[in-house]
């Protein structure tokens, strides 16, 4: 496994590489990242993992400061996973002196949900850094987690609008036992907060079960989810039922519907989501007991 610190080094390593898959990450790798890496490993001759805690997507300097970092461990994990190249640039390499270009996806895709909570500048940071990574690596496909459903939509929009020749592959959310979505931030949860955090996947599960049993009314589904969350003392920042491609709010689950939520638990901001399907496939969805 080789490590590139600059775009120049990366390009030299990739010269002649045929079929490249890219997995962009912010490091502090966990099983969720590894599931993306395995997907890429199965599909491409060369796998590149980027590790870059992107300062421009953090609104809050304290959050950026507190973001977990452990490069040595990350490199051990990527090596074990059969990654060919890790691209781990400095902030100065990604944002050189005088940097003045932003890639911005406008409208509800970036203004709602995470954009409303964190400010739409968050997605400017995401779109800009992902565009730079795609241009630097030139992969045939790049792998993203469904856990960050809105990020996936923003990246897809940006790739379509800029005409970048890359497949964006969505990968399912990897969960801990009990259903908590894996996240680098989970290491900051105390044991009791980790217990409370289980209300997040449980609320999604309650909603999915109600939909499978025929409930379609979003006001009712919201009340059921809130009951689970509030019983655990978890106050959601948002709990949204939206059209999965446009993020427009819906009042009833008439077709596939994204149920997404964000909540702070013990100072750690958690996000999670599930796609609700009113059709017969609803009964086939995975329950949290399977994880
Ligand atoms: P991050 O390092 O948190 O920026 O995440 C890097 C990539 O891994 C993003 O595409 C995330 O959506 C994805 N990811 C993070 N957590 C998970 C998870 N629990 N399951 C699947 N993908 C994930």
CSV table of C-alpha atoms and ligand atoms in Angstrom, one decimal:
chain,number,residue,atom,x,y,z
A,1,UNK,CA,0.0,0.0,0.0
A,2,UNK,CA,1.4,3.4,-0.9
A,3,UNK,CA,0.6,6.7,0.7
A,4,UNK,CA,0.3,9.9,-1.3
A,5,UNK,CA,0.5,13.3,0.5
A,6,UNK,CA,0.2,15.5,-2.6
A,7,UNK,CA,-1.9,15.4,-5.7
A,8,UNK,CA,1.3,15.2,-7.7
A,9,UNK,CA,2.4,12.1,-5.8
A,10,UNK,CA,-1.1,10.6,-6.3
A,11,UNK,CA,-1.1,11.2,-10.0
A,12,UNK,CA,2.4,9.6,-10.4
A,13,UNK,CA,1.2,6.5,-8.5
A,14,UNK,CA,-2.0,6.3,-10.6
A,15,UNK,CA,-0.2,6.7,-13.9
A,16,UNK,CA,-1.2,3.6,-16.0
A,17,UNK,CA,-3.7,2.4,-13.4
A,18,UNK,CA,-6.7,1.1,-15.4
A,19,UNK,CA,-9.8,0.7,-13.4
A,20,UNK,CA,-9.8,2.8,-10.2
A,21,UNK,CA,-12.4,2.9,-7.3
A,22,UNK,CA,-12.3,5.7,-4.8
A,23,UNK,CA,-13.6,5.7,-1.2
A,24,UNK,CA,-13.5,9.2,0.3
A,25,UNK,CA,-13.3,9.3,4.1
A,26,UNK,CA,-12.4,11.6,7.0
A,27,UNK,CA,-10.5,8.8,8.7
A,28,UNK,CA,-11.1,7.3,12.2
A,29,UNK,CA,-12.1,4.3,10.1
A,30,UNK,CA,-14.7,1.8,11.3
A,31,UNK,CA,-16.6,-1.2,9.9
A,32,UNK,CA,-18.9,1.2,7.9
A,33,UNK,CA,-15.9,2.6,6.0
A,34,UNK,CA,-14.5,-1.0,5.6
A,35,UNK,CA,-17.8,-2.1,4.0
A,36,UNK,CA,-17.4,0.6,1.3
A,37,UNK,CA,-13.7,-0.4,0.8
A,38,UNK,CA,-14.7,-4.1,0.4
A,39,UNK,CA,-17.3,-3.1,-2.2
A,40,UNK,CA,-14.6,-1.1,-4.1
A,41,UNK,CA,-12.0,-3.9,-3.7
A,42,UNK,CA,-14.5,-6.4,-5.3
A,43,UNK,CA,-15.1,-4.1,-8.3
A,44,UNK,CA,-11.7,-2.4,-9.2
A,45,UNK,CA,-8.1,-3.3,-10.0
A,46,UNK,CA,-6.9,-0.3,-8.0
A,47,UNK,CA,-8.6,1.0,-4.8
A,48,UNK,CA,-7.8,4.5,-3.5
A,49,UNK,CA,-9.0,5.6,-0.1
A,50,UNK,CA,-8.7,9.3,0.8
A,51,UNK,CA,-8.4,10.3,4.4
A,52,UNK,CA,-8.9,14.0,4.9
A,53,UNK,CA,-10.8,15.8,7.7
A,54,UNK,CA,-12.1,18.6,5.5
A,55,UNK,CA,-12.1,21.8,7.5
A,56,UNK,CA,-14.5,23.6,5.1
A,57,UNK,CA,-17.4,21.3,5.9
A,58,UNK,CA,-17.3,22.0,9.7
A,59,UNK,CA,-19.3,25.1,10.8
A,60,UNK,CA,-17.9,24.8,14.3
A,61,UNK,CA,-14.2,25.0,15.1
A,62,UNK,CA,-14.7,23.0,18.3
A,63,UNK,CA,-16.4,20.2,16.4
A,64,UNK,CA,-13.5,20.2,13.9
A,65,UNK,CA,-11.0,20.1,16.8
A,66,UNK,CA,-12.8,17.3,18.5
A,67,UNK,CA,-13.1,15.1,15.4
A,68,UNK,CA,-11.3,11.8,16.1
A,69,UNK,CA,-8.1,11.3,14.3
A,70,UNK,CA,-5.8,8.2,14.3
A,71,UNK,CA,-3.8,7.9,11.1
A,72,UNK,CA,-1.6,5.0,12.2
A,73,UNK,CA,-4.6,2.9,13.0
A,74,UNK,CA,-6.3,4.0,9.8
A,75,UNK,CA,-3.3,2.9,7.7
A,76,UNK,CA,-3.2,-0.5,9.5
A,77,UNK,CA,-6.9,-1.0,8.6
A,78,UNK,CA,-6.6,0.1,5.0
A,79,UNK,CA,-3.5,-2.1,4.5
A,80,UNK,CA,-5.3,-5.1,6.0
A,81,UNK,CA,-8.3,-4.3,3.7
A,82,UNK,CA,-6.1,-4.6,0.6
A,83,UNK,CA,-6.2,-0.9,-0.3
A,84,UNK,CA,-3.6,0.1,-3.0
A,85,UNK,CA,-3.2,3.8,-2.3
A,86,UNK,CA,-4.1,6.1,0.6
A,87,UNK,CA,-4.4,9.7,-0.3
A,88,UNK,CA,-3.9,11.7,2.9
A,89,UNK,CA,-3.2,15.3,2.0
A,90,UNK,CA,-2.6,18.2,4.3
A,91,UNK,CA,-5.2,21.1,4.5
A,92,UNK,CA,-2.6,23.3,2.7
A,93,UNK,CA,-2.4,20.8,-0.1
A,94,UNK,CA,-6.1,20.7,-0.6
A,95,UNK,CA,-6.6,24.5,-0.1
A,96,UNK,CA,-3.4,26.2,-1.3
A,97,UNK,CA,-2.6,29.8,-0.6
A,98,UNK,CA,-5.2,32.0,-2.3
A,99,UNK,CA,-7.8,29.3,-2.7
A,100,UNK,CA,-10.9,31.0,-4.0
A,101,UNK,CA,-13.1,28.3,-5.8
A,102,UNK,CA,-16.3,26.8,-4.3
A,103,UNK,CA,-18.5,24.2,-5.9
A,104,UNK,CA,-22.1,24.9,-4.7
A,105,UNK,CA,-25.2,22.9,-5.2
A,106,UNK,CA,-28.2,25.2,-4.6
A,107,UNK,CA,-31.8,24.7,-3.5
A,108,UNK,CA,-33.6,22.3,-1.2
A,109,UNK,CA,-31.0,19.6,-1.6
A,110,UNK,CA,-28.5,21.7,0.4
A,111,UNK,CA,-30.8,24.0,2.3
A,112,UNK,CA,-33.0,21.5,4.1
A,113,UNK,CA,-32.2,19.0,6.9
A,114,UNK,CA,-28.4,19.0,7.5
A,115,UNK,CA,-28.2,22.3,5.5
A,116,UNK,CA,-30.8,23.9,7.8
A,117,UNK,CA,-29.1,22.6,11.0
A,118,UNK,CA,-25.4,23.1,10.0
A,119,UNK,CA,-25.8,25.9,7.4
A,120,UNK,CA,-25.7,25.2,3.7
A,121,UNK,CA,-22.0,26.1,3.7
A,122,UNK,CA,-21.5,22.6,5.1
A,123,UNK,CA,-22.5,21.2,1.7
A,124,UNK,CA,-20.3,23.8,-0.1
A,125,UNK,CA,-17.4,22.2,1.7
A,126,UNK,CA,-18.6,18.7,0.9
A,127,UNK,CA,-19.2,19.4,-2.8
A,128,UNK,CA,-16.0,21.3,-3.2
A,129,UNK,CA,-13.8,18.6,-1.6
A,130,UNK,CA,-15.5,15.7,-3.3
A,131,UNK,CA,-15.1,17.5,-6.7
A,132,UNK,CA,-11.4,18.0,-6.0
A,133,UNK,CA,-11.0,14.3,-4.9
A,134,UNK,CA,-12.8,13.1,-8.0
A,135,UNK,CA,-10.7,15.3,-10.3
A,136,UNK,CA,-7.4,14.3,-8.5
A,137,UNK,CA,-8.1,10.5,-8.6
A,138,UNK,CA,-10.2,10.2,-11.8
A,139,UNK,CA,-12.0,7.0,-10.6
A,140,UNK,CA,-14.5,4.9,-12.6
A,141,UNK,CA,-16.6,4.8,-9.4
A,142,UNK,CA,-16.7,6.4,-6.0
A,143,UNK,CA,-18.4,4.8,-3.0
A,144,UNK,CA,-20.6,6.7,-0.4
A,145,UNK,CA,-22.7,5.5,2.5
A,146,UNK,CA,-26.5,5.7,2.6
A,147,UNK,CA,-26.1,6.8,6.2
A,148,UNK,CA,-25.3,10.3,4.8
A,149,UNK,CA,-28.3,10.2,2.5
A,150,UNK,CA,-28.4,13.9,1.8
A,151,UNK,CA,-24.6,14.0,1.1
A,152,UNK,CA,-25.1,11.3,-1.4
A,153,UNK,CA,-27.8,13.3,-3.2
A,154,UNK,CA,-25.7,16.4,-3.2
A,155,UNK,CA,-22.7,14.5,-4.7
A,156,UNK,CA,-24.9,12.9,-7.3
A,157,UNK,CA,-26.3,16.3,-8.3
A,158,UNK,CA,-22.8,17.8,-8.5
A,159,UNK,CA,-21.5,15.0,-10.6
A,160,UNK,CA,-24.4,15.2,-13.0
A,161,UNK,CA,-24.2,19.0,-13.3
A,162,UNK,CA,-20.5,19.1,-13.9
A,163,UNK,CA,-20.6,16.1,-16.2
A,164,UNK,CA,-18.0,14.1,-14.3
A,165,UNK,CA,-17.5,10.6,-15.7
A,166,UNK,CA,-17.8,8.7,-12.5
A,167,UNK,CA,-20.4,6.3,-11.1
A,168,UNK,CA,-21.6,7.2,-7.6
A,169,UNK,CA,-22.3,4.0,-5.7
A,170,UNK,CA,-24.5,4.1,-2.6
A,171,UNK,CA,-23.7,1.5,0.1
A,172,UNK,CA,-26.0,0.4,2.9
A,173,UNK,CA,-25.6,1.7,6.4
A,174,UNK,CA,-23.5,-0.5,8.6
A,175,UNK,CA,-24.9,-0.8,12.2
A,176,UNK,CA,-23.6,-1.9,15.5
A,177,UNK,CA,-25.4,-4.5,17.6
A,178,UNK,CA,-28.7,-2.9,18.7
A,179,UNK,CA,-28.9,-0.9,15.5
A,180,UNK,CA,-26.8,2.2,16.1
A,181,UNK,CA,-25.4,3.4,12.8
A,182,UNK,CA,-21.6,3.3,12.9
A,183,UNK,CA,-20.0,6.7,13.0
A,184,UNK,CA,-16.5,8.0,13.8
A,185,UNK,CA,-18.2,10.2,16.3
A,186,UNK,CA,-19.6,7.2,18.3
A,187,UNK,CA,-16.3,6.9,20.1
A,188,UNK,CA,-17.2,10.1,22.0
A,189,UNK,CA,-20.4,8.6,23.4
A,190,UNK,CA,-20.3,7.6,27.1
A,191,UNK,CA,-21.7,4.1,27.9
A,192,UNK,CA,-25.0,5.6,29.1
A,193,UNK,CA,-25.3,8.0,26.1
A,194,UNK,CA,-24.6,5.0,23.8
A,195,UNK,CA,-27.5,3.3,25.5
A,196,UNK,CA,-29.7,6.4,25.0
A,197,UNK,CA,-28.5,6.7,21.4
A,198,UNK,CA,-30.2,3.4,20.6
A,199,UNK,CA,-33.5,5.3,20.6
A,200,UNK,CA,-32.5,6.7,17.2
A,201,UNK,CA,-32.5,3.4,15.3
A,202,UNK,CA,-35.4,2.2,17.4
A,203,UNK,CA,-37.5,5.3,16.4
A,204,UNK,CA,-36.8,4.5,12.7
A,205,UNK,CA,-37.7,0.9,13.3
A,206,UNK,CA,-41.0,1.8,14.9
A,207,UNK,CA,-41.8,4.0,11.9
A,208,UNK,CA,-40.9,1.3,9.4
A,209,UNK,CA,-42.9,-1.3,11.2
A,210,UNK,CA,-45.9,1.1,11.3
A,211,UNK,CA,-45.6,1.6,7.6
A,212,UNK,CA,-45.4,-2.1,7.0
A,213,UNK,CA,-48.6,-2.5,9.0
A,214,UNK,CA,-50.4,0.0,6.8
A,215,UNK,CA,-49.9,3.4,8.5
A,216,UNK,CA,-49.4,6.1,5.9
A,217,UNK,CA,-50.0,9.4,7.8
A,218,UNK,CA,-46.8,11.3,8.5
A,219,UNK,CA,-48.2,13.2,11.5
A,220,UNK,CA,-49.0,9.8,13.1
A,221,UNK,CA,-45.6,8.3,12.2
A,222,UNK,CA,-43.8,11.4,13.5
A,223,UNK,CA,-45.7,11.1,16.8
A,224,UNK,CA,-44.7,7.4,17.2
A,225,UNK,CA,-41.0,8.2,16.5
A,226,UNK,CA,-41.0,11.2,18.9
A,227,UNK,CA,-42.5,9.0,21.6
A,228,UNK,CA,-39.5,6.6,21.4
A,229,UNK,CA,-37.0,9.4,21.2
A,230,UNK,CA,-38.4,11.6,24.0
A,231,UNK,CA,-38.8,8.5,26.3
A,232,UNK,CA,-35.0,8.1,26.1
A,233,UNK,CA,-34.5,11.9,26.6
A,234,UNK,CA,-33.4,12.4,23.0
A,235,UNK,CA,-34.6,15.6,21.4
A,236,UNK,CA,-34.3,15.5,17.7
A,237,UNK,CA,-32.8,18.4,15.8
A,238,UNK,CA,-35.0,17.4,12.9
A,239,UNK,CA,-37.2,14.4,12.1
A,240,UNK,CA,-38.1,14.6,8.5
A,241,UNK,CA,-40.3,12.6,6.1
A,242,UNK,CA,-39.3,13.6,2.6
A,243,UNK,CA,-39.3,12.5,-1.1
A,244,UNK,CA,-36.0,10.5,-1.4
A,245,UNK,CA,-34.7,12.3,-4.5
A,246,UNK,CA,-35.8,15.9,-4.0
A,247,UNK,CA,-36.0,16.0,-0.2
A,248,UNK,CA,-39.4,17.7,-0.5
A,249,UNK,CA,-41.5,17.1,2.6
A,250,UNK,CA,-44.4,14.7,2.2
A,251,UNK,CA,-47.6,14.3,4.3
A,252,UNK,CA,-48.2,10.7,3.6
A,253,UNK,CA,-46.1,7.7,2.6
A,254,UNK,CA,-47.5,7.2,-0.8
A,255,UNK,CA,-44.3,6.0,-2.4
A,256,UNK,CA,-40.7,5.5,-1.2
A,257,UNK,CA,-40.1,8.0,1.5
A,258,UNK,CA,-36.9,9.0,3.3
A,259,UNK,CA,-37.3,9.3,7.1
A,260,UNK,CA,-34.2,11.1,8.3
A,261,UNK,CA,-33.3,12.4,11.7
A,262,UNK,CA,-30.5,14.2,13.6
A,263,UNK,CA,-30.2,14.4,17.3
A,264,UNK,CA,-27.5,15.5,19.8
A,265,UNK,CA,-26.8,12.8,22.4
A,266,UNK,CA,-24.4,13.8,25.2
A,267,UNK,CA,-22.9,16.5,23.0
A,268,UNK,CA,-22.4,14.1,20.0
A,269,UNK,CA,-24.4,14.8,16.9
A,270,UNK,CA,-25.9,11.6,15.4
A,271,UNK,CA,-27.7,11.2,12.1
A,272,UNK,CA,-29.6,8.3,10.7
A,273,UNK,CA,-32.3,7.5,8.2
A,274,UNK,CA,-34.3,4.7,6.6
A,275,UNK,CA,-36.2,4.5,3.3
A,276,UNK,CA,-39.9,3.7,3.9
A,277,UNK,CA,-41.6,1.7,1.3
A,278,UNK,CA,-45.4,1.4,1.3
A,279,UNK,CA,-45.3,-1.6,-1.1
A,280,UNK,CA,-45.0,-5.3,-0.4
A,281,UNK,CA,-41.2,-5.1,-0.2
A,282,UNK,CA,-41.7,-3.3,3.2
A,283,UNK,CA,-42.0,-6.6,5.0
A,284,UNK,CA,-38.7,-7.7,3.6
A,285,UNK,CA,-36.6,-4.9,5.1
A,286,UNK,CA,-34.0,-5.7,7.6
A,287,UNK,CA,-34.9,-5.3,11.2
A,288,UNK,CA,-32.4,-4.0,13.7
A,289,UNK,CA,-32.3,-7.5,15.4
A,290,UNK,CA,-30.4,-8.8,12.4
A,291,UNK,CA,-27.4,-6.6,13.1
B,1,LIG,P1,-16.9,10.0,6.9
B,1,LIG,O1,-15.5,9.5,7.2
B,1,LIG,O2,-17.8,10.0,8.1
B,1,LIG,O3,-16.9,11.3,6.1
B,1,LIG,O4,-17.6,8.9,6.0
B,1,LIG,C1,-16.9,8.5,4.8
B,1,LIG,C2,-17.9,7.7,4.0
B,1,LIG,O5,-18.3,6.5,4.7
B,1,LIG,C3,-19.2,8.4,3.6
B,1,LIG,O6,-19.6,8.1,2.3
B,1,LIG,C4,-20.2,7.9,4.7
B,1,LIG,O7,-21.5,8.0,4.2
B,1,LIG,C5,-19.7,6.5,4.8
B,1,LIG,N1,-20.1,5.9,6.1
B,1,LIG,C6,-19.9,6.5,7.3
B,1,LIG,N2,-20.5,5.7,8.3
B,1,LIG,C7,-21.1,4.7,7.6
B,1,LIG,C8,-21.9,3.6,8.0
B,1,LIG,N3,-22.2,3.4,9.3
B,1,LIG,N4,-22.3,2.7,7.0
B,1,LIG,C9,-22.0,2.9,5.7
B,1,LIG,N5,-21.3,4.0,5.3
B,1,LIG,C10,-20.8,4.8,6.2
